Coordinates of C-alpha atoms and ligand atoms in Angstrom, one line a residue:
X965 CA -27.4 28.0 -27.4
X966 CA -28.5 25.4 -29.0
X967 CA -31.9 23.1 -27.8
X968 CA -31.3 20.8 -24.9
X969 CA -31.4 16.8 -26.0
X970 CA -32.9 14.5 -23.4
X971 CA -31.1 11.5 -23.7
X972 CA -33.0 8.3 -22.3
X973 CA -31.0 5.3 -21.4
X974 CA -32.3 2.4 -20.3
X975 CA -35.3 4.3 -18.9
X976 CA -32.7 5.1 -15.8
X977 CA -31.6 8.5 -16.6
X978 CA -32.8 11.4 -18.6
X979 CA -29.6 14.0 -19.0
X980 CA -29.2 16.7 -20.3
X981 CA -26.3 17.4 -21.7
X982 CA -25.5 21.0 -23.0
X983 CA -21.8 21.4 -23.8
X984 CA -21.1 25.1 -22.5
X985 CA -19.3 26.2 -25.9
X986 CA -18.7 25.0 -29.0
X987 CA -15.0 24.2 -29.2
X988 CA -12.8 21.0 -29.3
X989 CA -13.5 20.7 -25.1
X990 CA -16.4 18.6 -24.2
X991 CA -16.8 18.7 -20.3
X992 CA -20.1 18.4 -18.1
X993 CA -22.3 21.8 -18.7
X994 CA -23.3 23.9 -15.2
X995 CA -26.8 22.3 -14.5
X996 CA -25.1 18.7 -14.7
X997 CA -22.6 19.2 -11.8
X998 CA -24.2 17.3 -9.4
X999 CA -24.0 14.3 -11.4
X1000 CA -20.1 14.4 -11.0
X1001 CA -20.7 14.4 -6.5
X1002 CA -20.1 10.5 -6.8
X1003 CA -16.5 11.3 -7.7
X1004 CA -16.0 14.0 -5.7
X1005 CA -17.3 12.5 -2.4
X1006 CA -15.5 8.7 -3.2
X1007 CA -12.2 11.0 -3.8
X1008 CA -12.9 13.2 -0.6
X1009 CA -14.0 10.2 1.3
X1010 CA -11.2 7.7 0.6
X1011 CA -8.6 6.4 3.1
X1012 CA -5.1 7.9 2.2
X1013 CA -2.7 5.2 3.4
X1014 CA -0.1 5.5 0.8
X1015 CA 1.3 8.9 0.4
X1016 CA 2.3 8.3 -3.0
X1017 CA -1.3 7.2 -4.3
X1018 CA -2.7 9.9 -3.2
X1019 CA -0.9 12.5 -5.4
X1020 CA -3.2 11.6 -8.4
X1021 CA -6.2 12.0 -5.9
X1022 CA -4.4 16.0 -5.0
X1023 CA -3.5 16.4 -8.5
X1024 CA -7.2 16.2 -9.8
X1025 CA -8.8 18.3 -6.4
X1026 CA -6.4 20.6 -7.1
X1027 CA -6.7 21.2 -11.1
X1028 CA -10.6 21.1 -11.3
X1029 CA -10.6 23.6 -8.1
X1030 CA -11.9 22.1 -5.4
X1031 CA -11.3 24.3 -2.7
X1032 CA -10.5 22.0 1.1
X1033 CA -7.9 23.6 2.6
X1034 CA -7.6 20.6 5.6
X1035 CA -7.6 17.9 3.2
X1036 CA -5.4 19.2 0.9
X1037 CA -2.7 19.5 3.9
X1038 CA -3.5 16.2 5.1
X1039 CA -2.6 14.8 1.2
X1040 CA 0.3 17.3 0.5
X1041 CA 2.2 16.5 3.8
X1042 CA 1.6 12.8 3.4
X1043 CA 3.0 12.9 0.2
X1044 CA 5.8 14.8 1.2
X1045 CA 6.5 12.5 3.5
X1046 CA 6.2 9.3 1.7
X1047 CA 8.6 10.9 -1.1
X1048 CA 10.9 11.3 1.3
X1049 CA 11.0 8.0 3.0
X1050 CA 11.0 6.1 0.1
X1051 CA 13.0 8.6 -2.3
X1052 CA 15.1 5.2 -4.3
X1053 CA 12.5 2.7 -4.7
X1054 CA 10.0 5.4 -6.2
X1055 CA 9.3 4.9 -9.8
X1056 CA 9.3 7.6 -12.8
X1057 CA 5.6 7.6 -12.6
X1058 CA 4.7 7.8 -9.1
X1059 CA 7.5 10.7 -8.9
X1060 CA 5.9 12.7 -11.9
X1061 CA 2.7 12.3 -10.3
X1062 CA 4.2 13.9 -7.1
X1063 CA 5.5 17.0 -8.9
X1064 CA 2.1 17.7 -10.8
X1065 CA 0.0 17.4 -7.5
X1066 CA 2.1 19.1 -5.6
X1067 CA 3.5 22.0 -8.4
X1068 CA -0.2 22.0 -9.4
X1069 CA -2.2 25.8 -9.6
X1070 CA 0.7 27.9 -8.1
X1071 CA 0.8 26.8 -4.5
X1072 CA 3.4 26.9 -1.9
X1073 CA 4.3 23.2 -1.9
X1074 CA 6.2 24.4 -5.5
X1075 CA 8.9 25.1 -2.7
X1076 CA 9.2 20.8 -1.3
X1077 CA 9.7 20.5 -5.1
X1078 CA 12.6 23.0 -5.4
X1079 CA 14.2 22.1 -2.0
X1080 CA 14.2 18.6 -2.8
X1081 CA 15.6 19.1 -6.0
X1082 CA 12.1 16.5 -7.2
X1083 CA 12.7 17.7 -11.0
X1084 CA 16.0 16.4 -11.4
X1085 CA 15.8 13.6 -10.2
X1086 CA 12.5 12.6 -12.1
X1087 CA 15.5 13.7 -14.7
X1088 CA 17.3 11.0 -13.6
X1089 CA 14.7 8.4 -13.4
X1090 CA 14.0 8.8 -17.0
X1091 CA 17.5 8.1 -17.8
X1092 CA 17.2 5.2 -16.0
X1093 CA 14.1 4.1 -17.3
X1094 CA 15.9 4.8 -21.1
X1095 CA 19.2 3.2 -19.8
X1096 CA 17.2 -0.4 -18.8
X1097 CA 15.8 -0.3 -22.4
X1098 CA 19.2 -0.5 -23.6
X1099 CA 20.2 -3.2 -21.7
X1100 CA 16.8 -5.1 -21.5
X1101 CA 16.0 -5.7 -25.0
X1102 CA 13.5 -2.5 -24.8
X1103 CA 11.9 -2.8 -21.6
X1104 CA 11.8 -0.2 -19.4
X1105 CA 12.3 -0.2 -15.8
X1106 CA 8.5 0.2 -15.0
X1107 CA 6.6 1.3 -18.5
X1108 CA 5.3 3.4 -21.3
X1109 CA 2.6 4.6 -19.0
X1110 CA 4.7 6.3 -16.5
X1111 CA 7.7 6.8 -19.3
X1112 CA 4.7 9.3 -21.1
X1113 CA 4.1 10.9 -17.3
X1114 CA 7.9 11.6 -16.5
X1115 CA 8.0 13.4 -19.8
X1116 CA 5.2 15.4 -19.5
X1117 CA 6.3 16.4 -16.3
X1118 CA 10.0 17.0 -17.3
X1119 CA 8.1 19.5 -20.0
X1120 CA 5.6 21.3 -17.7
X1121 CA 8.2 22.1 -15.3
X1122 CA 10.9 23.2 -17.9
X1123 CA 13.1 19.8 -16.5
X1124 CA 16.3 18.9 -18.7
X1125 CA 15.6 16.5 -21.8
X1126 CA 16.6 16.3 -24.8
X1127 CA 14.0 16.3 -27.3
X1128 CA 16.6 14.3 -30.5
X1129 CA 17.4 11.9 -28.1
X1130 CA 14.1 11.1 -26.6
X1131 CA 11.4 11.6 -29.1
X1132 CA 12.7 7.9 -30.9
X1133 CA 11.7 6.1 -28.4
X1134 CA 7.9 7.6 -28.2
X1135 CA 7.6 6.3 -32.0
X1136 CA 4.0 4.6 -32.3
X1137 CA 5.7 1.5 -33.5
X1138 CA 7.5 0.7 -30.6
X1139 CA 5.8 -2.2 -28.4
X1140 CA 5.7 -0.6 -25.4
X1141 CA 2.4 1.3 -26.4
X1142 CA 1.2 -2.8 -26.5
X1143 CA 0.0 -5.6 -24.2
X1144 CA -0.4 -9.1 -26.2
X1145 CA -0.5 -7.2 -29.2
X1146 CA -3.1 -4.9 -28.1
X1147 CA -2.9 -1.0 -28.4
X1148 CA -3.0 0.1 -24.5
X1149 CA -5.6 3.3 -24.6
X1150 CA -3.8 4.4 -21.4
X1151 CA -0.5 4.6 -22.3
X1152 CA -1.3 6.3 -25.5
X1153 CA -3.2 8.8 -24.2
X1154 CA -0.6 9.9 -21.8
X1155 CA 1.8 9.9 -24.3
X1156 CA 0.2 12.4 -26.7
X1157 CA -0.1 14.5 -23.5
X1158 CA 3.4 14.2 -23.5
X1159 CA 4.3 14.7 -26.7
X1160 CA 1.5 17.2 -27.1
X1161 CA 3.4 19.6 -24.3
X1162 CA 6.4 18.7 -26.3
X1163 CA 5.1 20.0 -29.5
X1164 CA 4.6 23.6 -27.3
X1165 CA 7.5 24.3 -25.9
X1166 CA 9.2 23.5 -29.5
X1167 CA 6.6 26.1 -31.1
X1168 CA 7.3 28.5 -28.2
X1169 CA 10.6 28.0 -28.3
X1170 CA 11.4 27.5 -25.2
X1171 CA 13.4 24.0 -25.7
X1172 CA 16.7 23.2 -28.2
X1173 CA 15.1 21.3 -31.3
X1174 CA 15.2 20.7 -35.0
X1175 CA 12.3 20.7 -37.7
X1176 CA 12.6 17.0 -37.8
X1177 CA 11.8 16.9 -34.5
X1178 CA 8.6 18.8 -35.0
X1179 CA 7.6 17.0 -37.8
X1180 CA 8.2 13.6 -35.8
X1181 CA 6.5 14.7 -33.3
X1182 CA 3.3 16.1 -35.3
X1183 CA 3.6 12.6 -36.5
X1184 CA 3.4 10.7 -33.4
X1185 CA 0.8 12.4 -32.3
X1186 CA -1.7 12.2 -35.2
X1187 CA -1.0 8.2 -35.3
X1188 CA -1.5 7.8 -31.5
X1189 CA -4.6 10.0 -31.6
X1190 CA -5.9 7.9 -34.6
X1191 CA -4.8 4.4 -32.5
X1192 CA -6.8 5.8 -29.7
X1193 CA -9.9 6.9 -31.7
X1194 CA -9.9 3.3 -33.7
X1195 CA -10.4 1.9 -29.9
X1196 CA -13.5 3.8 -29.6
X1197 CA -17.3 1.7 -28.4
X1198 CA -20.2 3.5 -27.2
X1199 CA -17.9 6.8 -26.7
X1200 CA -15.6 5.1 -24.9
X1201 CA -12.1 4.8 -25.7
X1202 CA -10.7 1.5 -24.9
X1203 CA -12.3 0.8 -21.6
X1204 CA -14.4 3.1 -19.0
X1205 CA -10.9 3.5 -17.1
X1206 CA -8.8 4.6 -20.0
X1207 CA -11.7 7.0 -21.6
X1208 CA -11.0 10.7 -19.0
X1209 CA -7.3 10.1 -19.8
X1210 CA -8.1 9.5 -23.7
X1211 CA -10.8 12.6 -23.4
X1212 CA -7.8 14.7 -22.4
X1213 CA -5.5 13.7 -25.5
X1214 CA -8.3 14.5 -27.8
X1215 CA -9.0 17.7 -26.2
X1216 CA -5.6 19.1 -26.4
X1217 CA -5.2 17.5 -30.2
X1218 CA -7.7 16.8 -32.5
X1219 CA -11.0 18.4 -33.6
X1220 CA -12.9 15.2 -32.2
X1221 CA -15.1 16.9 -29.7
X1222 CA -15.7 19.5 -32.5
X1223 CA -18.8 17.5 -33.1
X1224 CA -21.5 17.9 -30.5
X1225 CA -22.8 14.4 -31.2
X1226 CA -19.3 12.5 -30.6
X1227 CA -19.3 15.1 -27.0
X1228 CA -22.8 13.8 -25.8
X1229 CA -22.1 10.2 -26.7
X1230 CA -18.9 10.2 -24.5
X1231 CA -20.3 12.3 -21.6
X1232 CA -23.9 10.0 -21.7
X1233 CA -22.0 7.1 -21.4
X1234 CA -19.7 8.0 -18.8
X1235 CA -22.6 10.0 -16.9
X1236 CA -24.5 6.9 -16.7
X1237 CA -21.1 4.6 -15.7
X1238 CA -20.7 6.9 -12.5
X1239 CA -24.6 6.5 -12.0
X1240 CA -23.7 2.9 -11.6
X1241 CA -21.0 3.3 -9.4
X1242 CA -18.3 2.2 -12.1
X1243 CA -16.2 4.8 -10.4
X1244 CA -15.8 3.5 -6.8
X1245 CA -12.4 3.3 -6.6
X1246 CA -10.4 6.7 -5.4
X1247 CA -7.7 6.4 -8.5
X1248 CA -10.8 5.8 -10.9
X1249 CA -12.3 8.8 -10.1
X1250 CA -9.4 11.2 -10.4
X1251 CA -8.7 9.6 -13.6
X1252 CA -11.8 10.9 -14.6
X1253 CA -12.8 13.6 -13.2
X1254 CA -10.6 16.3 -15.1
X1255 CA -11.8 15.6 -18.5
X1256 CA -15.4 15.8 -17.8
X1257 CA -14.5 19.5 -15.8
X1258 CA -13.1 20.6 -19.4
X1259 CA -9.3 20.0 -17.5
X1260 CA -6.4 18.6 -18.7
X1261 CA -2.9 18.0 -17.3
X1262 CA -1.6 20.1 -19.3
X1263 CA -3.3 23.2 -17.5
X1264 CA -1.5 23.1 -14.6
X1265 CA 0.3 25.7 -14.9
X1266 CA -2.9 27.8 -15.4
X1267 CA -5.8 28.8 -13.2
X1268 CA -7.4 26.1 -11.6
X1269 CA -11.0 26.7 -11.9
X1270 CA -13.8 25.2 -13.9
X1271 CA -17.3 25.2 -14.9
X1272 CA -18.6 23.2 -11.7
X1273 CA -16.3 25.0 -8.8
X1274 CA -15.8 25.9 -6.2
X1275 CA -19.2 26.4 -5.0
X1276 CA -21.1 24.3 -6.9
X1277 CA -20.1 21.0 -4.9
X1278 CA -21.9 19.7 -2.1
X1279 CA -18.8 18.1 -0.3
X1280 CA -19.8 15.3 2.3
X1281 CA -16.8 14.3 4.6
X1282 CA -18.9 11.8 6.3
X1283 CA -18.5 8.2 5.6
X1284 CA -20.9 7.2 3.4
X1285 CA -23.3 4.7 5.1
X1286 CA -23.3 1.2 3.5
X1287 CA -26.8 -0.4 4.3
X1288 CA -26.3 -4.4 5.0
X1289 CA -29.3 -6.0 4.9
X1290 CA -30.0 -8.4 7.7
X1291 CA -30.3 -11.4 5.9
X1292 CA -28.2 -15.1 6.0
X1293 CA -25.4 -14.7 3.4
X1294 CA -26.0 -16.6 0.2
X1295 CA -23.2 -18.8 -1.3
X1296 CA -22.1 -19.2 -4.7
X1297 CA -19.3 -21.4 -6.2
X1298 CA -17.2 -20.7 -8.9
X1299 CA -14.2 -22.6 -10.8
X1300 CA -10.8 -21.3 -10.5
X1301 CA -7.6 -22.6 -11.9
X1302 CA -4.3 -21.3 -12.4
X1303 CA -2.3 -22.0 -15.8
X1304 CA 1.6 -22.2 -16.3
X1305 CA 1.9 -22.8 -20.0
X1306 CA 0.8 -26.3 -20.5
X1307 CA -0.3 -27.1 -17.1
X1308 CA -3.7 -26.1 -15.5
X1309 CA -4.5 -26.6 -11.2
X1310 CA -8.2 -26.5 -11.2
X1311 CA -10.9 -26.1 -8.7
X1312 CA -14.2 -25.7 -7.4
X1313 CA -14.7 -23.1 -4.8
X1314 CA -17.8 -21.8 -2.5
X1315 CA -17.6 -18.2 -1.7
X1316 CA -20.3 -15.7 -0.9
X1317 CA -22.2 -13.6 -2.6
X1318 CA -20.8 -10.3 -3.6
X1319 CA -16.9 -12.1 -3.0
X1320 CA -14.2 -10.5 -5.6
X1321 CA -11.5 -12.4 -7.4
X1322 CA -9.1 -12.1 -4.6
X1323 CA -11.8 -13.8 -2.3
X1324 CA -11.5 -16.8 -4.2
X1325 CA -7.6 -17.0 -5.0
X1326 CA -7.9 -17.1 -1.6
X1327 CA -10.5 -20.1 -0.7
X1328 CA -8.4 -22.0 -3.7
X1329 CA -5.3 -21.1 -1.2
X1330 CA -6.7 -22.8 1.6
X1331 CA -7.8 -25.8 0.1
X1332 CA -4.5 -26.3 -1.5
X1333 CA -1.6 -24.2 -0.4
X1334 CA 0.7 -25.9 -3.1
X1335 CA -0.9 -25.2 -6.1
X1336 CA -2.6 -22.0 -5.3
X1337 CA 0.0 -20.1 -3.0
X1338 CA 0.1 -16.6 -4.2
X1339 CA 1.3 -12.7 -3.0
X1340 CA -0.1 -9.6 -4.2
X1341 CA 1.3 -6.6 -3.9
X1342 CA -0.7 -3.0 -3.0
X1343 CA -1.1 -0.4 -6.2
X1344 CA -3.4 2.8 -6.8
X1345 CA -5.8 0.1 -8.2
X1346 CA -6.2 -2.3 -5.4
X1347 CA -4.6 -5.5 -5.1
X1348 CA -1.8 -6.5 -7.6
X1349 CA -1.1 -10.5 -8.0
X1350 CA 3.2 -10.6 -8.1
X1351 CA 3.5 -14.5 -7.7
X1352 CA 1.7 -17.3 -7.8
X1353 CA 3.1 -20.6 -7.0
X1354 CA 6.3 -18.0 -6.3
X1355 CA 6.7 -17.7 -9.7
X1356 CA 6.8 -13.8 -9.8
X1357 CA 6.1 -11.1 -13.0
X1358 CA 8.8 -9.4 -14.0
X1359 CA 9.1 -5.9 -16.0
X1360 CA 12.5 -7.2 -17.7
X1361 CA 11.0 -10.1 -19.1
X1362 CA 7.2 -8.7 -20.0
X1363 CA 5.6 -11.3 -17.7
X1364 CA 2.6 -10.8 -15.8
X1365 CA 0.0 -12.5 -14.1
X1366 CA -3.0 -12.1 -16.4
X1367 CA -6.8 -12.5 -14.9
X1368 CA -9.5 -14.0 -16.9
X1369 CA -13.2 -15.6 -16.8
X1370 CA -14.5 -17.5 -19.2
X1371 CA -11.4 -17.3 -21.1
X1372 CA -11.8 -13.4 -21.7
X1373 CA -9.1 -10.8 -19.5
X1374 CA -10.5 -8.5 -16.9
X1375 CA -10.7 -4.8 -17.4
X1376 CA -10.8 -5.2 -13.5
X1377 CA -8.2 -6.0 -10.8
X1378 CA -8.4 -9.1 -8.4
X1379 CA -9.8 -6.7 -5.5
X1380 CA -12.6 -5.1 -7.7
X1381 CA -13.8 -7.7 -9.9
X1382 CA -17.4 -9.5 -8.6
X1383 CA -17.5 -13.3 -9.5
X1384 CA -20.7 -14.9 -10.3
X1385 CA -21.6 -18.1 -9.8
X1386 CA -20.8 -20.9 -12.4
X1387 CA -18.0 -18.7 -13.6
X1388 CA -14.9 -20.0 -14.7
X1389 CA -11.9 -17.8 -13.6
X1390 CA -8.3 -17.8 -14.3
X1391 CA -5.0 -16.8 -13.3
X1392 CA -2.6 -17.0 -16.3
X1393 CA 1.0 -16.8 -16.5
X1394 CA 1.5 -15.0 -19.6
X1395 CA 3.4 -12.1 -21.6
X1396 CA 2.7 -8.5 -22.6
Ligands
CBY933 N1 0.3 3.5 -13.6 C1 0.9 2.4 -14.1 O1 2.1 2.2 -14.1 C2 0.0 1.5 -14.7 C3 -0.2 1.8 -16.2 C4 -1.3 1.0 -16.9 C5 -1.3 1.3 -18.4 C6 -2.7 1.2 -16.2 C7 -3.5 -0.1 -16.5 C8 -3.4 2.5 -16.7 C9 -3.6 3.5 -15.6 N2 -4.5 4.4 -15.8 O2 -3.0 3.5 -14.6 C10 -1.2 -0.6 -16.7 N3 -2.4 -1.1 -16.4 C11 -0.1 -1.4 -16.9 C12 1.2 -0.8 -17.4 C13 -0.1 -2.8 -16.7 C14 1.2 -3.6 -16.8 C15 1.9 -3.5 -15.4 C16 3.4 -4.0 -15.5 C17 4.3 -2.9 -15.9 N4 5.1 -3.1 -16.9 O3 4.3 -1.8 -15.3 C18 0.5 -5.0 -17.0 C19 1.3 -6.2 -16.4 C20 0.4 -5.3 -18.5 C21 -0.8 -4.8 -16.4 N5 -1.2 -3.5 -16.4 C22 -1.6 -5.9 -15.9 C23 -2.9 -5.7 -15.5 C24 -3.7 -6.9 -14.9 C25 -3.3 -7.1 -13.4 C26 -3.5 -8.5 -13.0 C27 -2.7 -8.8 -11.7 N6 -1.6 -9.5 -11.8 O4 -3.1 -8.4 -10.7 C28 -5.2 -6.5 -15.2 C29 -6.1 -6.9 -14.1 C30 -5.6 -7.0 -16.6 C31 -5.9 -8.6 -16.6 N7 -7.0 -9.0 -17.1 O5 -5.1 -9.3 -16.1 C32 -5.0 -4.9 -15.4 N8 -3.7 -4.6 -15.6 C33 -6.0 -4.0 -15.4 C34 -7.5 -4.4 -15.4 C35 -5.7 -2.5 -15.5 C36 -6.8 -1.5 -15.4 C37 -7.4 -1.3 -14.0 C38 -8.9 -1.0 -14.0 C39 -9.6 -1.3 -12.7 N9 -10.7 -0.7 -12.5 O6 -9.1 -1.9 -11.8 C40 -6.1 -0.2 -16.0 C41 -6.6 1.1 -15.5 C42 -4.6 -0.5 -15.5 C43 -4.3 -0.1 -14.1 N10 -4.6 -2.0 -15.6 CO1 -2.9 -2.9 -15.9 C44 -6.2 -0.3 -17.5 C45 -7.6 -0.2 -18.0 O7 -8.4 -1.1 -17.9 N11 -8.0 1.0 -18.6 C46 1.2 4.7 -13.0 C47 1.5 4.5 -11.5 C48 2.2 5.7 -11.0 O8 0.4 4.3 -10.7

């Protein structure tokens, strides 16, 4: 065992952080479990409106073995439901998710995903998703994201692929691993998970391949992992959101967390995040959570216990109270304009304090409906912008609706995203 290291930052919190073995996992060690409640209570304490959404929330309760028998019904048959009722519009992603909550640590729901015959047709959504790349000059129905989640789930639950046909396309080179040119952390973590369960069932032989495949595959994997560990600040990889799915495609294949130091850098950093309630959002936190309870998605399959469970969690299903101080609100104003190519619709706008970026795309609205009219549309995330000025994003075409202040992109969506006064925010029609 080696000595404990006390860890100061910012004089706010002393940690420390033992890993409980030396080996290439680097998860939270016993005494630090409480720190992890803030995720586990904003997960447990969410409101589940959209079945769908919630599978990621199951699928992480469920792999790091927290044991809540009524809320775990409540998810699983609201899930059931909403993949029922909206079987054709669901997308690759959303339907892999569903499998891997619901298939998740040998339960009984493994049954909704036989009777409903879920793994082939997440077979069949994956064709589709290859088929629109054909005809849509490489863009995929939805994207690489959820491309890299359809195969991993085709692989954990032994789903038909084939491995010549569709390792190509997972090629580091192709541009779907990029937005403007940058290398998305996200989607390259979930696709060495992919490829990564790929890689296994080859060695185990439990799929049809060739050495080239192997070898392309070994290949793919080492670039994506060295792509992911080039986008590496403070421990983080990428961006505080990208970094539990990026801990999980170093666990399962690199030596990184070999290194105590690089494990206690990554776990301060994040420990101190959720301290500062970085984590509020339900998907956020179930994003997070598996990696720092030494779990990946490719464990399944297995037992679903770890280091901090069941016991060890203190799970409030109260509300938690939200204090508002009786005081007159406080106003700020902020600039906002919206930019089609050449042409910028600016505007100053008073808000309150504490308002998001939503909050003000809708004060610009009301002062003028003509240039500011917009529609958003709901995701795991919050609030998605799909059209302003009716001019909507489209997948075909790589266009988006890209938020920025000060000239600089969010790593936050419109519903999340605190302005501060003075600021100058953005809506930009652009391309990824
Ligand atoms: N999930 C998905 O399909 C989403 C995959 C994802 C890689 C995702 C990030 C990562 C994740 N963990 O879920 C993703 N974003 C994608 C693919 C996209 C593209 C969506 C279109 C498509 N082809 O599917 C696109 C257009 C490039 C995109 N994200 C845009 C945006 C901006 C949204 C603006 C708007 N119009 O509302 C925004 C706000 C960036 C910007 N400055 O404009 C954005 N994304 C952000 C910030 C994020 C992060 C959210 C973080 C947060 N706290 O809110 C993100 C986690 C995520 C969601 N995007 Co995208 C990435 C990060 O910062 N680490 C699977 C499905 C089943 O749910």
């Amino acid at each position: 065992m080696r000595p404990s290291h006390q860890l100061p930052l910012l004089g706010l919190l002393l940690f420390s952080l033992i890993p409980s073995q030396l080996c290439q996992i680097c998860e939270v060690s016993k005494e630090n479990c409480s720190y992890l409640n803030p995720l586990v209570n904003t997960m447990v304490n969410s409101n589940y409106t959209k079945g769908i959404q919630s599978a990621n929330i199951l699928l992480t309760l469920r792999l790091v073995g927290i044991q809540n028998q009524r809320l775990e019904q409540q998810l699983t048959q609201q899930i059931q439901e909403d993949t029922n009722r909206r079987e054709s519009e669901i997308t690759s992603g959303e339907l892999a998710l569903v499998i891997l909550a619901l298939g998740a640590c040998k339960n009984l729901d493994e049954e909704f995903i036989r009777d409903a015959h879920l793994v082939s047709k997440l077979g069949e959504k994956f064709k589709a998703e290859i088929e629109n790349m054909e005809t849509h000059s490489g863009n995929p129905l939805t994207n690489y994201y959820q491309l890299s989640l359809a195969l991993l789930t085709l692989c954990l639950s032994d789903g038909s692929y084939s491995i010549t046909n569709v390792i190509p396309y997972f090629t580091p080179e192709n541009k779907n691993y990029y937005f403007g040119g940058q290398f998305s952390v996200d989607t390259g973590a979930m696709a060495v998970l992919a490829l990564t369960c790929v890689k296994r069932s080859i060695e185990k032989e439990k799929i049809e391949a060739d050495k080239k495949d192997l070898n392309e595959t070994n290949v793919y994997i080492t670039s994506l992992v060295n792509k992911i560990l080039s986008a590496k600040h403070d421990g983080l990889f990428g961006n505080i959101f990208s970094t539990g799915e990026s801990m999980q495609a170093l666990f399962v294949s690199s030596n990184y967390y070999k290194n105590e130091g690089n494990c206690q850098e990554t776990l301060h950093t994040v420990l101190y995040n959720i301290s500062q309630g970085a984590f509020h959002l339900p998907i956020a936190a179930a994003q997070i959570l598996p990696a720092l309870m030494g779990k990946t998605y490719l464990d399944v399959n297995k037992d679903c216990s770890s280091v901090c469970s069941p016991v060890k969690f203190n799970i409030s299903t109260d509300k938690p109270v939200t204090v508002t101080p009786i005081i007159s609100p406080s106003y700020i104003s902020v600039n906002y304009s919206v930019q089609i190519n050449e042409i910028f619709n600016s505007t100053k706008v008073t808000v309150r304090k504490g308002s998001v970026f939503l909050d003000v795309m809708k004060a610009a609205q009301k002062q003028n409906e003509a240039a500011f009219r917009f529609k958003v549309e709901d995701s795991p995330w919050g609030p998605y912008i799909i059209s302003v000025q009716d001019i909507r994003a489209n997948n075909n075409d790589r266009t988006y609706w890209e938020l920025l202040s000060n000239g600089q992109p969010l790593s936050q969506g419109a519903g999340s995203y605190v302005v501060k006064n003075g600021e100058y925010l953005e809506v930009r029609w652009s391309k990824y």
